[in-house]
Tab-separated table of C-alpha atoms in Angstrom:
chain	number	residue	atom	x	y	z
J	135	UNK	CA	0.000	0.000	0.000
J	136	UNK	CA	1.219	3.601	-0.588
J	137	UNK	CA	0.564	4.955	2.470
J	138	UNK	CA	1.177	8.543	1.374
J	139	UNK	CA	-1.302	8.024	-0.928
J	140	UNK	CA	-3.529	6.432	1.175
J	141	UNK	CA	-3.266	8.949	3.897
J	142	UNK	CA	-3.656	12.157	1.856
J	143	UNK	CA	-7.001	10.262	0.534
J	144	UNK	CA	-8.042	10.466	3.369
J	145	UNK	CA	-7.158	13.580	4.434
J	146	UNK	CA	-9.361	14.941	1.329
J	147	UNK	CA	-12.225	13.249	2.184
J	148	UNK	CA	-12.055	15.064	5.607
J	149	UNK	CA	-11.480	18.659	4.139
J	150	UNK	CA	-14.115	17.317	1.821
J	151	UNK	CA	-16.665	16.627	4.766
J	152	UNK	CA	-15.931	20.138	6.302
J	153	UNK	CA	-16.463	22.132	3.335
J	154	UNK	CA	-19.808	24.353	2.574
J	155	UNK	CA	-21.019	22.180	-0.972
J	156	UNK	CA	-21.660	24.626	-4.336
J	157	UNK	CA	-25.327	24.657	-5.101
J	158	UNK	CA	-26.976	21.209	-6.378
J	159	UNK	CA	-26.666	22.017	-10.182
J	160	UNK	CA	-22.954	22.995	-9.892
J	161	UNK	CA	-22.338	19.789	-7.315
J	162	UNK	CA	-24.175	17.656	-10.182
J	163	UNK	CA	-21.389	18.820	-13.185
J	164	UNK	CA	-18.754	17.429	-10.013
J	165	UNK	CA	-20.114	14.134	-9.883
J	166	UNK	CA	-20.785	13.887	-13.617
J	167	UNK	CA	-16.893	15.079	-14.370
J	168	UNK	CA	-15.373	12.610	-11.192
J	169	UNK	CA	-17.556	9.444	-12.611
J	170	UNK	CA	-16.556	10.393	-16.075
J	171	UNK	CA	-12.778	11.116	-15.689
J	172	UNK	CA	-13.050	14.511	-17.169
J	173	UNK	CA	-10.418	16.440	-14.895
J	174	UNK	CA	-11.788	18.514	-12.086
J	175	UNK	CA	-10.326	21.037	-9.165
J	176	UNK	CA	-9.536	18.802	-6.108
J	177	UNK	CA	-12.446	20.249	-3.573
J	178	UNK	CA	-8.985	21.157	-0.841
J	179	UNK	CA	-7.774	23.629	-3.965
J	180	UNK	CA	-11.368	25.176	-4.586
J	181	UNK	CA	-12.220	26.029	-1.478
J	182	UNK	CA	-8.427	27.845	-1.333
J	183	UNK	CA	-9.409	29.274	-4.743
J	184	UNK	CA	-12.350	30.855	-3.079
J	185	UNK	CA	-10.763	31.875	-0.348
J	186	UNK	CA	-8.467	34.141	-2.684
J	187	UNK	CA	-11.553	35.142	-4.941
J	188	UNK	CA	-13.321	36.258	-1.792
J	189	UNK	CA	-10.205	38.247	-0.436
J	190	UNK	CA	-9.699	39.666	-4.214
J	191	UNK	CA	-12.990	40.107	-4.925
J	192	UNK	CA	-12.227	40.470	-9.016
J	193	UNK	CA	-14.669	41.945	-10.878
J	194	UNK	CA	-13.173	40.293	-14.116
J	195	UNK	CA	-11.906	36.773	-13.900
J	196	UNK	CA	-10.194	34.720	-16.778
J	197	UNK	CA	-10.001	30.837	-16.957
J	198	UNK	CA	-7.526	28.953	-19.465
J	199	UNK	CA	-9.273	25.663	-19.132
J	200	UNK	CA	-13.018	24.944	-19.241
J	201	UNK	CA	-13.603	21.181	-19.771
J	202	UNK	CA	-17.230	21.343	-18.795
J	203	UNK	CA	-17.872	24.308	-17.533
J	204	UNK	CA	-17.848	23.717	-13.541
J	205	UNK	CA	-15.136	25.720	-12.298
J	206	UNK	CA	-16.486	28.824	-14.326
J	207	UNK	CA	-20.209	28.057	-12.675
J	208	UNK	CA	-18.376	27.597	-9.638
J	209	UNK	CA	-16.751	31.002	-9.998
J	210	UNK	CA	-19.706	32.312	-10.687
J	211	UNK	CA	-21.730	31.017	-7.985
J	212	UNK	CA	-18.442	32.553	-5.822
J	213	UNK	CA	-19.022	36.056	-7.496
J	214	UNK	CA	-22.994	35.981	-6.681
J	215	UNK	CA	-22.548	35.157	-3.172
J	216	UNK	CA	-20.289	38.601	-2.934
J	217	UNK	CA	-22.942	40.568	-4.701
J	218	UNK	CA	-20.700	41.002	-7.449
J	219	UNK	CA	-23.040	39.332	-10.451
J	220	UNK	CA	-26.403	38.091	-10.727
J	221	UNK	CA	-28.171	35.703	-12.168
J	222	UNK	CA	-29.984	36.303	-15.574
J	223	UNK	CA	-33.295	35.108	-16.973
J	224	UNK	CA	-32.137	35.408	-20.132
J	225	UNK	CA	-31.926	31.211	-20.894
J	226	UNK	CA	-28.974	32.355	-23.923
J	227	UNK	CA	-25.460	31.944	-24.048
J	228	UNK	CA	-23.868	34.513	-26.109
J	229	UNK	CA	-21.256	31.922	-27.774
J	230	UNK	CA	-17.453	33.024	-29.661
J	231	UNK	CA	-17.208	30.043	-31.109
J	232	UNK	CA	-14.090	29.164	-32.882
J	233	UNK	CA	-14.735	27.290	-36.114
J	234	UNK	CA	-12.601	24.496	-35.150
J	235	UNK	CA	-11.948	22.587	-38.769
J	236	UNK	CA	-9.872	26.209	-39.536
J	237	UNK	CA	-6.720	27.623	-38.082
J	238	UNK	CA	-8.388	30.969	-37.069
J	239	UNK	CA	-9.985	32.327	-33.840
J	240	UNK	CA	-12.213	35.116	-35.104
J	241	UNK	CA	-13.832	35.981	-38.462
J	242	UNK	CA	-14.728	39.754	-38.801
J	243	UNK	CA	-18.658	39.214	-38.709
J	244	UNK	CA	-18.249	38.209	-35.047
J	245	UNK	CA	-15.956	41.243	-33.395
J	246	UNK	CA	-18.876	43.169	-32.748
J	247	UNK	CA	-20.175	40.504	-30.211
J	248	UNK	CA	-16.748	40.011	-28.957
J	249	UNK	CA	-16.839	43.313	-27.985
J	250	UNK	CA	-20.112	43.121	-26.535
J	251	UNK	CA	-19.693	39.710	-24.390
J	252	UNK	CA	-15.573	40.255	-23.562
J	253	UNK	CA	-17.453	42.840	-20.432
J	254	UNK	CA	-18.805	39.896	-18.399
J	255	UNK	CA	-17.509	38.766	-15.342
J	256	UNK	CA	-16.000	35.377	-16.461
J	257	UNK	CA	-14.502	34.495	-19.634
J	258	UNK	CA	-13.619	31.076	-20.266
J	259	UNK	CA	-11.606	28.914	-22.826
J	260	UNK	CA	-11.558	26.031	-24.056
J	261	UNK	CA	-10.765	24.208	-27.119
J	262	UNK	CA	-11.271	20.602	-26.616
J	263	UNK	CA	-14.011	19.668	-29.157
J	264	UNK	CA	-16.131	17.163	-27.306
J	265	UNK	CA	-16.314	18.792	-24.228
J	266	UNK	CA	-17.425	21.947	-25.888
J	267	UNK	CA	-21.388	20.523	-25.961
J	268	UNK	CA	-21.177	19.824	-22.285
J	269	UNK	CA	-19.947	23.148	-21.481
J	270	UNK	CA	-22.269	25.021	-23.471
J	271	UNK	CA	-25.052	23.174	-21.418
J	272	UNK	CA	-24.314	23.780	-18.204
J	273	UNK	CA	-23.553	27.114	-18.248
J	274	UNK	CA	-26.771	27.593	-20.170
J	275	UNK	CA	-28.310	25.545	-17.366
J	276	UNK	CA	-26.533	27.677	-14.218
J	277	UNK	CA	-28.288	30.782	-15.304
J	278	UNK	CA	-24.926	32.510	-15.048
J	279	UNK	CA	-24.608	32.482	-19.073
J	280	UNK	CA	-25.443	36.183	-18.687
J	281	UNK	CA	-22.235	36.338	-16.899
J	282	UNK	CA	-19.691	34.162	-18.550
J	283	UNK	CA	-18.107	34.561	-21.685
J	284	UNK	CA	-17.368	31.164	-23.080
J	285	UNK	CA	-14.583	31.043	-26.188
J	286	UNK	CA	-14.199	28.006	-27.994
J	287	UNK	CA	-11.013	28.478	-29.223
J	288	UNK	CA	-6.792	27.689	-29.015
J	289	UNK	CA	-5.940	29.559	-25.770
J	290	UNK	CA	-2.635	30.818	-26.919
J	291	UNK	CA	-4.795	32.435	-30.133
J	292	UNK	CA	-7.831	33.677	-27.598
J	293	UNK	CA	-4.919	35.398	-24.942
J	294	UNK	CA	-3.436	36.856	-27.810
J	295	UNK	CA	-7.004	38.205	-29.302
J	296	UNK	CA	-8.102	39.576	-25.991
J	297	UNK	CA	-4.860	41.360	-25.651
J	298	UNK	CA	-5.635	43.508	-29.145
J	299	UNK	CA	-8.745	44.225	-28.087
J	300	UNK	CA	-7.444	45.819	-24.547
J	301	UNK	CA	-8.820	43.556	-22.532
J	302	UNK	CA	-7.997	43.585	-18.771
J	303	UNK	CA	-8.778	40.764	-15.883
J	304	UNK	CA	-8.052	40.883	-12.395
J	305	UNK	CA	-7.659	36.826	-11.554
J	306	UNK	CA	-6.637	34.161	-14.337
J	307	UNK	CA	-7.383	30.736	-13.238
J	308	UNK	CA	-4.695	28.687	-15.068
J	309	UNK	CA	-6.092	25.090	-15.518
J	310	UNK	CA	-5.223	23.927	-19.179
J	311	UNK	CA	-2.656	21.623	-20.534
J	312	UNK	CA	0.422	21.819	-18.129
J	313	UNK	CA	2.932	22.266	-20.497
J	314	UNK	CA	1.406	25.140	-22.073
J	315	UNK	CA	1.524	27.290	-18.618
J	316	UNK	CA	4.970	28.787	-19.656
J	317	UNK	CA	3.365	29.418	-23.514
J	318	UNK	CA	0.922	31.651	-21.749
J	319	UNK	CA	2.554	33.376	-19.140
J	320	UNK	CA	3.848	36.606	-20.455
J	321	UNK	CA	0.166	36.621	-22.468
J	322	UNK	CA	-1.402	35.981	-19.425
J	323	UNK	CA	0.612	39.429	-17.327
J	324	UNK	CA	-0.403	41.217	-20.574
J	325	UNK	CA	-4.146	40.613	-19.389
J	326	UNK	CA	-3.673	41.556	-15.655
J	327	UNK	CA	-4.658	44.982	-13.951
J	328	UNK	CA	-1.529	46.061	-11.867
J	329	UNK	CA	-2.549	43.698	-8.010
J	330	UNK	CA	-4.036	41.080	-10.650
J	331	UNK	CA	-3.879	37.091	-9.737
J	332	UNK	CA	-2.656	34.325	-11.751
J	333	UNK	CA	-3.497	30.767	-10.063
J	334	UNK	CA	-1.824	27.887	-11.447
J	335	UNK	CA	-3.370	24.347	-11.016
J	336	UNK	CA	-1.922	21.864	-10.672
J	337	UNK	CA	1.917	22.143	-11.100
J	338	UNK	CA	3.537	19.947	-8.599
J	339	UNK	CA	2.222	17.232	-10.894
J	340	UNK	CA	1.399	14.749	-8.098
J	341	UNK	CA	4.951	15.233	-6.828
J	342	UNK	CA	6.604	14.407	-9.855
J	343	UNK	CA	7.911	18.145	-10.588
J	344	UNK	CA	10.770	17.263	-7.700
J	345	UNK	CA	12.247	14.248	-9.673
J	346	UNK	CA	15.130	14.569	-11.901
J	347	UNK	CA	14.332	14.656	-15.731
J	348	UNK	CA	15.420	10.919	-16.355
J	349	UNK	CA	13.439	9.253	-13.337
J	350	UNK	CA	10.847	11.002	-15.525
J	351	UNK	CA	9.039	8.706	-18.127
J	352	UNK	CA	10.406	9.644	-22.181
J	353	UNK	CA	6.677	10.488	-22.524
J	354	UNK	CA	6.245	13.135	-19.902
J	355	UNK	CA	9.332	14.716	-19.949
J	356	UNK	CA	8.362	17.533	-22.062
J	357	UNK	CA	5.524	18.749	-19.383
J	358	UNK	CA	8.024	17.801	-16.522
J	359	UNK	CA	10.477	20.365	-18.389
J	360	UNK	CA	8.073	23.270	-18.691
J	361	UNK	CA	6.560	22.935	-15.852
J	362	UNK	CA	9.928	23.496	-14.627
J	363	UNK	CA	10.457	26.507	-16.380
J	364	UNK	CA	6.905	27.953	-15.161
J	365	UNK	CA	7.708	27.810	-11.712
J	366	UNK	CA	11.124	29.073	-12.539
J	367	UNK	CA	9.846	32.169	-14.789
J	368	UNK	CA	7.410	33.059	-11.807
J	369	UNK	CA	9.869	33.206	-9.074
J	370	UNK	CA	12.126	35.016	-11.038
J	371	UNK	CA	10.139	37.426	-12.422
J	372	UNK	CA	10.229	41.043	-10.589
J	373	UNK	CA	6.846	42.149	-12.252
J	374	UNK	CA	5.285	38.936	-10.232
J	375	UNK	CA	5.169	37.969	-6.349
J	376	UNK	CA	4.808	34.211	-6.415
J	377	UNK	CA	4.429	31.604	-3.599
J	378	UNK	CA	4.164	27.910	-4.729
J	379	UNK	CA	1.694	26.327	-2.336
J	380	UNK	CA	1.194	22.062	-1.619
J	381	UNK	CA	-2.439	22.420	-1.576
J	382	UNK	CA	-4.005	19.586	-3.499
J	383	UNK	CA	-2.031	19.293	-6.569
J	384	UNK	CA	0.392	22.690	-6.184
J	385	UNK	CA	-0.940	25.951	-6.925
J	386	UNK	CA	1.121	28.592	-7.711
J	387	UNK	CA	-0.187	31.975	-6.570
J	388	UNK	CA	1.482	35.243	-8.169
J	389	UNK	CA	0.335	38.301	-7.940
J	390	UNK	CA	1.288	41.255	-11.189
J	391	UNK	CA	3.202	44.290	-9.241
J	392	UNK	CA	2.731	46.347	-12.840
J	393	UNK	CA	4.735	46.316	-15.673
J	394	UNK	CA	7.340	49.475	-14.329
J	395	UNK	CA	8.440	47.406	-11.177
């Protein structure tokens, strides 16, 4: 038996029993994501996430990373409890979808809405093509699709789009493909109001960041390397305060001290 394993099981299913649940809708995208191995926020690292949302209180939050959609109703649900959003009756998701067969982001027809819908509270990305549908629905379904601004789309494209179009967040939940962290990072300070947030999921990789490159399988070595790199850039950076925290799977926390520092 791997008893660290075991033990830090365990452990989560306490922190899990403690913890205030997200509303029955948002609970029921959980269960549907655990049963159906569609990665999910540990519950330890979201209630730390809303810890930090509640002491930030953002206005404007970016996530790289939807899957299907229940960290950005999660957010959401987060936001509404601080008065900060509402719900809307309006039972429409203004989409930006990405037509996904072509190697573009945005045709011209579309930048008016982009305009319109890049104002929300949460705008979220994703570009995996069959968890798109999923997505779609249950934001739909939260009544937050008022609120969230779902792109369909390559992030490194969509970071780069809402940069020309002036854009500004104040939290970026990073929760894509690990090796793409350090791909996004200087697009991702681009995006940030001077005090902004950038968490990072997920980068101690189940401990495997701390092993030397050839314990690492041939396969994985490429993540284990930028990963690296990530963690590097962000505690090396003097625009960025960064802590790197052992709270479910590593987050790294770093907050933008403006672009003049």
């Amino acid at each position: 038996m791997d008893y660290d394993k075991y033990y830090n099981r365990r452990l989560g299913d306490y922190i899990d029993l403690l913890s205030d649940k997200n509303s029955e809708f948002c609970e029921s995208i959980r269960k549907y994501a655990l049963d159906s191995n569609v990665p999910v926020v540990k519950r330890c690292t979201e209630l730390f996430l809303k810890n930090i949302l509640y002491i930030k209180r953002p206005l404007k939050i970016l996530e790289i990373g939807t899957a299907i959609g229940y960290s950005a109703v999660m957010m959401a649900e987060t936001l509404e409890s601080m008065g900060i959003i509402k719900k809307c009756d309006d039972s429409v998701c203004d989409l930006m979808r990405d037509i996904l067969e072509k190697d573009i982001f945005m045709t011209k027809d579309l930048e008016d809405d982009f305009l319109s819908v890049s104002k929300r509270a949460i705008t979220t990305i994703e570009k995996y093509e069959k968890r798109i549908p999923y997505a779609e629905k249950n934001i739909k379904e939260s009544g937050f699709a008022g609120s969230i601004n779902f792109i369909c789309a390559d992030a490194g494209k969509a970071l780069l789009q809402l940069k020309e179009h002036g854009v500004k967040y104040d939290f970026i939940f990073m929760d894509g493909a690990k090796a793409q962290y350090i791909n996004w990072l200087e697009q991702s300070i681009d995006l940030l109001n001077t005090g902004g947030i950038i968490f990072a999921d997920n980068v101690l990789w189940e401990g495997i960041i701390i092993e030397s490159r050839f314990a690492v399988k041939r396969r994985d070595r490429c993540i284990h390397s930028r990963l690296r790199q990530y963690l590097y850039a962000i505690t090396h950076d003097k625009r960025l305060k960064s802590s790197i925290i052992p709270v479910g799977d590593g987050v790294a926390l770093s907050v933008y001290n403006g672009a003049d520092v």
